Amino acid sequence: MPESNGSSVLLRCGHLFDGTGRSLQRDQAILIADGRITAVGPAAEVEQRTPPAAERIDLGEACVIPGLIDGHTHTSLLGDRQPYVVQFAASDELMIAIAAKNLRRHLLAGVTTIREHGARNMVGFTVREAVRRGYLMGPRMLVSGRPITKPGGHFHFCNETAADAEAVRQSVRRLAEQGADYIKIMASGGATEGTDPGVASYSLEELRAAAQEAHRLGRRTAVHTRATEGMRRAVAAGHDLLEHAEFKEPDGEQHFDPELARAIAASNMYVSPTLQGLSAYPRIVELAARRDTGELGEEEERELEERQQRLEARLAVFRRFLDAGIEDRIVPGTDAGVFWVEFGRIGYDLELLVQAGLAPADALRAATRTAAEAVGLSDEIGTIEAGKVADLVAVDGDPTADIGAVSRVLAVYQAGNLVT
């Protein structure tokens, strides 16, 4: 990450969404020194506290929001529609180059912090260190390193397989020693060939071993599970965050389980539904745009209709999940890098959260304050308050009324520095 140049900067903006729960504020200013916010509030008041030599930047009618947090990415994958077996044919060195491209694109889209949810060998650790040293331009990175999975399980090509509870504990210790910020474990199959997303892959004992060992070492956990039974075991095992949480059964269908949903709500777990990734939403947007211009053939019309039906089925289940009481613990995660999901499109996730029933302000808060809480960085990022890191995004429009404004990025500040 770039370091602050040490000088003071005063940013004035027409509107401010600070992420604290207050309504949109008008005619605001943010004073920044040494990469942190030293004052925020009505422009006239902050101006009085600003040193005469400070740089003054007027963002006009732009709305400033906290830097966005993407809770689920795969930085070494391209998101170019190729299956995993093709993407993982690349060398580790090429994957690092791919990550460099992806990170820049995400940062320019306003994402200033990410969780890297699984890369091969030491790729994730290497990329994080390159960003820390300023060799690569990108968001702040929290990395899991290699996801723990069964032999032949989902993402087994990342090379951290564990067949039983003791092997899981050893994997957690190894990853923590190598510098993993958190631990990820695959509790069901996924899109990896030969695995089944509707079937749980680890037993309760094995998932409990992962949670206990990670917590003993001061690491939070994230559990990949599309399967209902995997979700159930992850809750019972005491994990911190559920990824996907699709309520998928072995028959391949989604069957909402209200009792399980209530248990998740009562557990204080966070949930990253990865709505964009599971629905191939970018493909729906692409096809819908071409339909509007009369460019779709019959086959693509059918594809669009089928994808829209699958999306609505997913949103219907997720709406019931929200009603169970998890609205305040949703963490947007793009799953960028897989199949149809390119980097730089976090706005799609927020659009889908709004389609699912969240108010635009609540969807935006999920990608800022709530996500910061989920990853353990709420003291540093997630809201625009004095003392916090000056990760800021200026957007065109009012995102509390039109969530699409999040995708109209005018400027990004990372630790107080303008990203270009």
Coordinates of C-alpha atoms in Angstrom, one line a residue:
M1 CA 0.0 0.0 0.0
P2 CA 1.2 3.5 -0.7
E3 CA 2.3 5.5 2.3
S4 CA 1.0 9.0 3.2
N5 CA 3.3 11.9 2.2
G6 CA 2.8 13.4 5.7
S7 CA 1.1 16.6 4.5
S8 CA -2.4 17.6 5.5
V9 CA -5.3 17.4 2.9
L10 CA -8.7 18.9 3.2
L11 CA -11.4 17.2 1.1
R12 CA -14.7 19.1 0.6
C13 CA -17.7 17.2 -0.8
G14 CA -21.3 17.9 -1.5
H15 CA -22.5 14.8 0.4
L16 CA -21.0 12.3 2.8
F17 CA -22.1 8.8 3.8
D18 CA -19.9 8.0 6.8
G19 CA -21.1 4.4 7.4
T20 CA -21.9 5.1 11.1
G21 CA -25.7 4.9 10.7
R22 CA -26.3 8.5 10.3
S23 CA -28.2 9.8 7.2
L24 CA -26.4 11.4 4.3
Q25 CA -24.7 14.6 5.4
R26 CA -24.6 17.7 3.2
D27 CA -21.7 20.1 2.6
Q28 CA -19.0 18.2 4.5
A29 CA -15.2 18.1 4.7
I30 CA -12.6 15.6 5.8
L31 CA -9.2 16.6 7.1
I32 CA -6.5 14.1 6.5
A33 CA -3.0 14.0 8.0
D34 CA -0.4 11.1 7.8
G35 CA -2.9 8.9 6.1
R36 CA -5.6 9.2 8.8
I37 CA -8.7 11.2 9.3
T38 CA -8.2 13.9 11.9
A39 CA -11.5 15.7 11.5
V40 CA -14.8 15.3 9.7
G41 CA -18.0 17.3 9.7
P42 CA -19.6 20.5 8.3
A43 CA -17.2 22.1 5.9
A44 CA -17.1 25.4 7.6
E45 CA -16.2 23.8 11.0
V46 CA -13.5 21.6 9.6
E47 CA -12.0 24.5 7.7
Q48 CA -11.4 26.3 10.9
R49 CA -9.2 23.4 12.1
T50 CA -7.3 23.1 8.9
P51 CA -3.6 24.3 8.8
P52 CA -3.1 27.1 6.3
A53 CA -0.5 25.1 4.4
A54 CA -2.9 22.1 3.9
E55 CA -3.8 21.1 0.3
R56 CA -7.4 21.8 -0.4
I57 CA -9.4 19.7 -2.8
D58 CA -13.0 20.5 -3.7
L59 CA -14.9 17.4 -5.0
G60 CA -18.0 19.5 -5.8
E61 CA -21.3 17.7 -5.5
A62 CA -19.7 14.2 -5.3
C63 CA -20.7 11.9 -2.4
V64 CA -17.8 10.5 -0.4
I65 CA -18.2 7.0 1.1
P66 CA -15.8 4.8 3.1
G67 CA -13.5 2.6 1.0
L68 CA -15.4 -0.5 0.0
I69 CA -14.5 -4.0 1.4
D70 CA -14.8 -7.1 -0.8
G71 CA -15.1 -10.1 1.5
H72 CA -14.5 -12.8 -1.1
T73 CA -12.0 -12.7 -4.0
H74 CA -9.5 -14.9 -5.8
T75 CA -6.9 -12.5 -7.0
S76 CA -4.9 -15.0 -9.0
L77 CA -7.8 -16.1 -11.2
L78 CA -9.0 -14.2 -14.4
G79 CA -12.7 -14.3 -14.2
D80 CA -12.7 -15.0 -18.0
R81 CA -15.2 -17.8 -18.0
Q82 CA -12.6 -20.6 -18.1
P83 CA -13.0 -23.6 -15.8
Y84 CA -10.7 -24.1 -12.9
V85 CA -8.7 -26.8 -14.6
V86 CA -7.7 -24.3 -17.3
Q87 CA -7.0 -21.4 -15.0
F88 CA -4.9 -23.5 -12.6
A89 CA -2.7 -24.7 -15.5
A90 CA -0.9 -21.3 -15.2
S91 CA 2.4 -21.2 -13.3
D92 CA 2.6 -19.5 -9.9
E93 CA 4.6 -16.7 -11.4
L94 CA 1.9 -16.0 -14.0
M95 CA -0.8 -16.1 -11.3
I96 CA 1.1 -13.3 -9.5
A97 CA 1.0 -11.2 -12.7
I98 CA -2.7 -11.9 -13.0
A99 CA -3.2 -10.7 -9.4
A100 CA -1.4 -7.5 -10.2
K101 CA -3.9 -6.7 -12.9
N102 CA -6.9 -7.7 -10.8
L103 CA -5.8 -5.7 -7.8
R104 CA -5.4 -2.5 -9.7
R105 CA -8.8 -2.9 -11.3
H106 CA -10.5 -3.5 -8.0
L107 CA -8.8 -0.5 -6.3
L108 CA -9.8 1.9 -9.1
A109 CA -13.4 0.6 -8.6
G110 CA -13.3 1.8 -5.0
V111 CA -12.4 -1.4 -3.2
T112 CA -9.7 -0.5 -0.7
T113 CA -9.7 -3.8 1.3
I114 CA -10.1 -7.4 0.3
R115 CA -10.1 -10.9 1.6
E116 CA -8.1 -13.2 -0.7
H117 CA -10.0 -16.5 -0.3
G118 CA -7.7 -19.0 -1.7
A119 CA -4.6 -19.2 -4.0
R120 CA -2.2 -21.9 -4.9
N121 CA 1.0 -22.5 -2.9
M122 CA 2.5 -19.2 -1.6
V123 CA 0.9 -17.0 -4.3
G124 CA -1.5 -15.2 -1.9
F125 CA 1.2 -14.5 0.6
T126 CA 3.6 -13.2 -2.1
V127 CA 1.0 -10.8 -3.6
R128 CA 0.1 -9.5 -0.1
E129 CA 3.7 -8.7 0.6
A130 CA 4.2 -7.0 -2.7
V131 CA 1.2 -4.8 -2.0
R132 CA 2.5 -4.0 1.5
R133 CA 5.9 -3.0 0.1
G134 CA 4.3 -0.8 -2.6
Y135 CA 5.6 -3.0 -5.5
L136 CA 2.0 -3.6 -6.6
M137 CA -0.9 -1.2 -6.5
G138 CA -3.9 -2.7 -4.8
P139 CA -6.3 -2.9 -1.9
R140 CA -5.2 -3.8 1.6
M141 CA -5.1 -7.6 1.6
L142 CA -6.2 -10.2 4.2
V143 CA -5.2 -13.6 2.9
S144 CA -6.1 -17.2 3.9
G145 CA -3.3 -18.6 1.8
R146 CA -4.5 -22.0 0.7
P147 CA -8.0 -23.2 1.6
I148 CA -8.1 -26.4 3.6
T149 CA -9.9 -29.1 1.7
K150 CA -10.4 -32.8 1.5
P151 CA -8.1 -34.8 -0.9
G152 CA -9.7 -34.2 -4.3
G153 CA -12.0 -31.6 -2.7
H154 CA -13.0 -28.2 -3.9
F155 CA -9.8 -26.2 -4.7
H156 CA -7.6 -29.1 -4.0
F157 CA -5.2 -27.7 -6.6
C158 CA -4.2 -25.0 -4.1
N159 CA -2.3 -27.8 -2.3
E160 CA -3.6 -27.7 1.3
T161 CA -5.5 -31.0 1.7
A162 CA -6.4 -32.6 5.0
A163 CA -8.1 -35.9 5.4
D164 CA -9.0 -35.9 9.1
A165 CA -9.3 -33.8 12.2
E166 CA -5.6 -34.0 13.1
A167 CA -4.5 -33.2 9.6
V168 CA -6.9 -30.2 9.7
R169 CA -5.2 -29.0 12.9
Q170 CA -1.8 -29.4 11.2
S171 CA -3.0 -27.4 8.2
V172 CA -4.2 -24.6 10.4
R173 CA -0.9 -24.4 12.3
R174 CA 1.1 -24.5 9.0
L175 CA -1.0 -21.7 7.5
A176 CA -0.8 -19.5 10.6
E177 CA 3.0 -20.0 10.8
Q178 CA 3.2 -18.9 7.1
G179 CA 1.2 -15.7 7.9
A180 CA -2.4 -16.4 7.1
D181 CA -4.6 -13.6 8.4
Y182 CA -7.5 -16.0 8.7
I183 CA -8.3 -19.7 8.0
K184 CA -10.6 -20.9 5.2
I185 CA -11.9 -24.4 5.0
M186 CA -14.1 -26.1 2.4
A187 CA -17.1 -27.7 4.1
S188 CA -18.8 -28.7 0.9
G189 CA -18.0 -29.3 -2.8
G190 CA -18.1 -26.5 -5.3
A191 CA -17.5 -25.9 -9.0
T192 CA -14.3 -28.0 -8.9
E193 CA -14.8 -31.0 -11.2
G194 CA -15.5 -34.2 -9.2
T195 CA -17.0 -32.4 -6.2
D196 CA -20.7 -31.8 -5.2
P197 CA -21.8 -28.4 -3.9
G198 CA -24.8 -30.0 -2.3
V199 CA -22.9 -32.5 -0.2
A200 CA -21.0 -31.7 3.1
S201 CA -17.3 -32.7 2.9
Y202 CA -16.1 -32.3 6.4
S203 CA -17.5 -33.9 9.6
L204 CA -18.5 -31.9 12.6
E205 CA -15.5 -33.1 14.4
E206 CA -13.2 -32.0 11.6
L207 CA -14.8 -28.5 11.3
R208 CA -14.6 -28.1 15.1
A209 CA -10.9 -29.0 15.0
A210 CA -10.4 -26.2 12.4
A211 CA -12.3 -23.6 14.4
Q212 CA -10.7 -24.5 17.7
E213 CA -7.1 -24.5 16.4
A214 CA -7.6 -21.2 14.4
H215 CA -9.2 -19.5 17.4
R216 CA -6.4 -20.7 19.7
L217 CA -3.9 -19.1 17.3
G218 CA -5.9 -15.8 17.1
R219 CA -7.3 -16.3 13.6
R220 CA -10.9 -16.0 12.5
T221 CA -12.4 -18.6 10.2
A222 CA -14.3 -18.6 6.9
V223 CA -16.2 -21.7 5.8
H224 CA -17.0 -22.4 2.2
T225 CA -20.3 -24.2 2.2
R226 CA -23.0 -24.2 -0.4
A227 CA -24.6 -27.3 1.2
T228 CA -27.2 -27.1 3.9
E229 CA -25.5 -29.8 5.9
G230 CA -22.2 -28.1 5.7
M231 CA -23.8 -24.9 7.0
R232 CA -25.3 -26.8 9.9
R233 CA -22.0 -28.4 10.9
A234 CA -20.1 -25.0 10.5
V235 CA -22.6 -23.4 12.9
A236 CA -22.3 -26.2 15.4
A237 CA -18.5 -26.1 15.1
G238 CA -18.3 -22.4 16.1
H239 CA -17.0 -20.8 12.9
D240 CA -17.0 -17.1 12.3
L241 CA -18.2 -16.5 8.7
L242 CA -20.2 -18.6 6.2
E243 CA -19.3 -18.2 2.5
H244 CA -22.1 -18.8 -0.1
A245 CA -24.6 -20.3 2.4
E246 CA -26.8 -21.5 -0.5
F247 CA -29.0 -24.0 1.4
K248 CA -28.2 -26.6 -1.4
E249 CA -29.2 -30.2 -1.0
P250 CA -27.8 -33.4 -2.6
D251 CA -30.6 -33.2 -5.1
G252 CA -29.0 -30.0 -6.5
E253 CA -31.9 -27.8 -5.4
Q254 CA -32.1 -25.1 -2.8
H255 CA -34.4 -25.9 0.1
F256 CA -34.5 -23.1 2.7
D257 CA -34.2 -24.4 6.3
P258 CA -35.8 -21.9 8.7
E259 CA -34.6 -23.6 11.8
L260 CA -31.0 -23.5 10.5
A261 CA -31.4 -19.9 9.5
R262 CA -32.5 -19.0 13.0
A263 CA -29.5 -20.9 14.5
I264 CA -27.2 -18.9 12.3
A265 CA -28.9 -15.6 13.3
A266 CA -28.5 -16.6 17.0
S267 CA -24.8 -17.6 16.5
N268 CA -23.6 -14.1 15.5
M269 CA -21.9 -15.5 12.5
Y270 CA -21.4 -13.3 9.5
V271 CA -22.7 -14.4 6.1
S272 CA -21.2 -13.7 2.7
P273 CA -23.8 -14.8 0.1
T274 CA -21.6 -14.2 -3.0
L275 CA -24.8 -13.4 -5.0
Q276 CA -22.9 -12.2 -8.1
G277 CA -20.7 -15.3 -8.3
L278 CA -23.3 -17.9 -7.7
S279 CA -25.8 -16.4 -10.2
A280 CA -23.3 -15.5 -13.0
Y281 CA -24.9 -12.0 -12.7
P282 CA -22.3 -10.4 -15.1
R283 CA -23.5 -12.7 -17.8
I284 CA -27.1 -11.7 -17.1
V285 CA -26.2 -8.1 -17.4
E286 CA -24.4 -8.7 -20.6
L287 CA -27.2 -10.6 -22.2
A288 CA -29.9 -8.2 -21.0
A289 CA -28.0 -5.3 -22.5
R290 CA -27.8 -7.1 -25.9
R291 CA -31.5 -8.0 -25.7
D292 CA -32.3 -4.3 -25.2
T293 CA -30.5 -3.5 -28.5
G294 CA -32.1 -6.4 -30.3
E295 CA -28.9 -8.4 -30.7
L296 CA -29.9 -11.7 -29.0
G297 CA -30.6 -14.9 -30.9
E298 CA -33.1 -17.5 -29.8
E299 CA -30.5 -19.6 -28.0
E300 CA -29.2 -16.7 -26.0
E301 CA -32.8 -15.6 -25.2
R302 CA -33.3 -19.0 -23.6
E303 CA -30.0 -18.7 -21.8
L304 CA -31.0 -15.3 -20.4
E305 CA -34.4 -16.5 -19.3
E306 CA -32.9 -19.6 -17.5
R307 CA -30.3 -17.5 -15.8
Q308 CA -32.8 -15.0 -14.6
Q309 CA -35.0 -17.8 -13.2
R310 CA -32.0 -19.2 -11.3
L311 CA -31.1 -15.8 -10.0
E312 CA -34.7 -15.2 -8.8
A313 CA -34.7 -18.6 -7.1
R314 CA -31.5 -17.7 -5.3
L315 CA -32.8 -14.3 -4.3
A316 CA -36.0 -15.8 -3.0
V317 CA -34.0 -18.1 -0.6
F318 CA -31.8 -15.2 0.4
R319 CA -34.8 -13.0 1.2
R320 CA -36.1 -15.6 3.6
F321 CA -32.6 -15.8 5.2
L322 CA -32.6 -12.0 5.7
D323 CA -36.0 -12.3 7.4
A324 CA -34.5 -14.7 9.9
G325 CA -32.4 -11.9 11.3
I326 CA -29.0 -11.7 9.6
E327 CA -29.5 -8.4 7.8
D328 CA -26.9 -6.7 10.0
R329 CA -24.3 -9.4 9.4
I330 CA -24.2 -9.6 5.6
V331 CA -20.7 -9.2 4.1
P332 CA -20.7 -8.6 0.3
G333 CA -18.3 -10.8 -1.6
T334 CA -17.9 -10.8 -5.3
D335 CA -16.1 -14.1 -5.7
A336 CA -14.1 -12.2 -8.3
G337 CA -11.8 -14.4 -10.4
V338 CA -14.2 -17.3 -10.9
F339 CA -16.0 -18.0 -14.2
W340 CA -18.0 -14.9 -15.1
V341 CA -16.9 -12.6 -12.3
E342 CA -14.2 -10.0 -13.3
F343 CA -12.6 -7.7 -10.9
G344 CA -13.8 -4.1 -10.6
R345 CA -17.5 -5.0 -10.3
I346 CA -18.4 -4.9 -6.6
G347 CA -21.3 -2.7 -7.5
Y348 CA -23.1 -5.8 -8.9
D349 CA -23.1 -7.3 -5.5
L350 CA -24.7 -4.3 -3.9
E351 CA -27.3 -4.1 -6.7
L352 CA -28.2 -7.7 -5.9
L353 CA -28.5 -7.0 -2.2
V354 CA -30.9 -4.3 -3.0
Q355 CA -32.9 -6.6 -5.3
A356 CA -33.0 -9.0 -2.4
G357 CA -34.6 -6.4 -0.2
L358 CA -32.0 -4.3 1.5
A359 CA -32.3 -0.6 1.4
P360 CA -29.4 1.0 -0.6
A361 CA -28.0 2.6 2.5
D362 CA -28.0 -0.8 4.3
A363 CA -26.3 -2.5 1.3
L364 CA -23.6 0.2 1.3
R365 CA -23.2 -0.2 5.1
A366 CA -22.7 -4.0 4.6
A367 CA -19.8 -3.3 2.3
T368 CA -18.2 -0.9 4.7
R369 CA -18.9 -0.9 8.4
T370 CA -20.3 -4.5 8.7
A371 CA -17.5 -5.9 6.5
A372 CA -14.9 -4.2 8.6
E373 CA -16.4 -5.8 11.7
A374 CA -16.4 -9.2 10.1
V375 CA -12.8 -9.1 9.2
G376 CA -11.6 -7.7 12.5
L377 CA -10.6 -4.2 11.2
S378 CA -13.4 -2.0 12.5
D379 CA -11.0 0.1 14.6
E380 CA -9.2 1.1 11.4
I381 CA -11.6 1.1 8.5
G382 CA -15.2 0.8 7.5
T383 CA -16.5 4.3 8.6
I384 CA -15.4 7.8 8.1
E385 CA -14.4 9.0 11.6
A386 CA -11.6 10.8 13.2
G387 CA -8.7 8.5 13.9
K388 CA -9.4 6.0 11.1
V389 CA -7.4 5.3 8.0
A390 CA -8.4 7.7 5.2
D391 CA -9.7 5.1 2.7
L392 CA -12.3 7.1 0.8
V393 CA -14.2 6.9 -2.4
A394 CA -16.0 9.8 -4.2
V395 CA -18.9 8.7 -6.3
D396 CA -21.3 10.5 -8.7
G397 CA -24.8 10.5 -7.2
D398 CA -26.4 9.5 -3.9
P399 CA -25.8 5.8 -3.2
T400 CA -28.4 5.8 -0.4
A401 CA -31.1 6.5 -3.1
D402 CA -29.4 4.9 -6.1
I403 CA -27.0 2.0 -5.4
G404 CA -25.8 2.3 -8.9
A405 CA -23.9 5.4 -7.9
V406 CA -21.3 3.1 -6.2
S407 CA -20.2 2.1 -9.7
R408 CA -19.7 5.7 -10.8
V409 CA -16.4 6.3 -9.1
L410 CA -14.9 9.7 -9.5
A411 CA -11.9 9.4 -7.1
V412 CA -10.3 6.9 -4.7
Y413 CA -8.1 7.8 -1.8
Q414 CA -6.1 5.1 -0.1
A415 CA -4.6 6.1 3.2
G416 CA -5.1 9.6 2.2
N417 CA -3.4 9.4 -1.2
L418 CA -5.2 9.8 -4.5
V419 CA -5.1 6.6 -6.5
T420 CA -4.3 7.1 -10.2

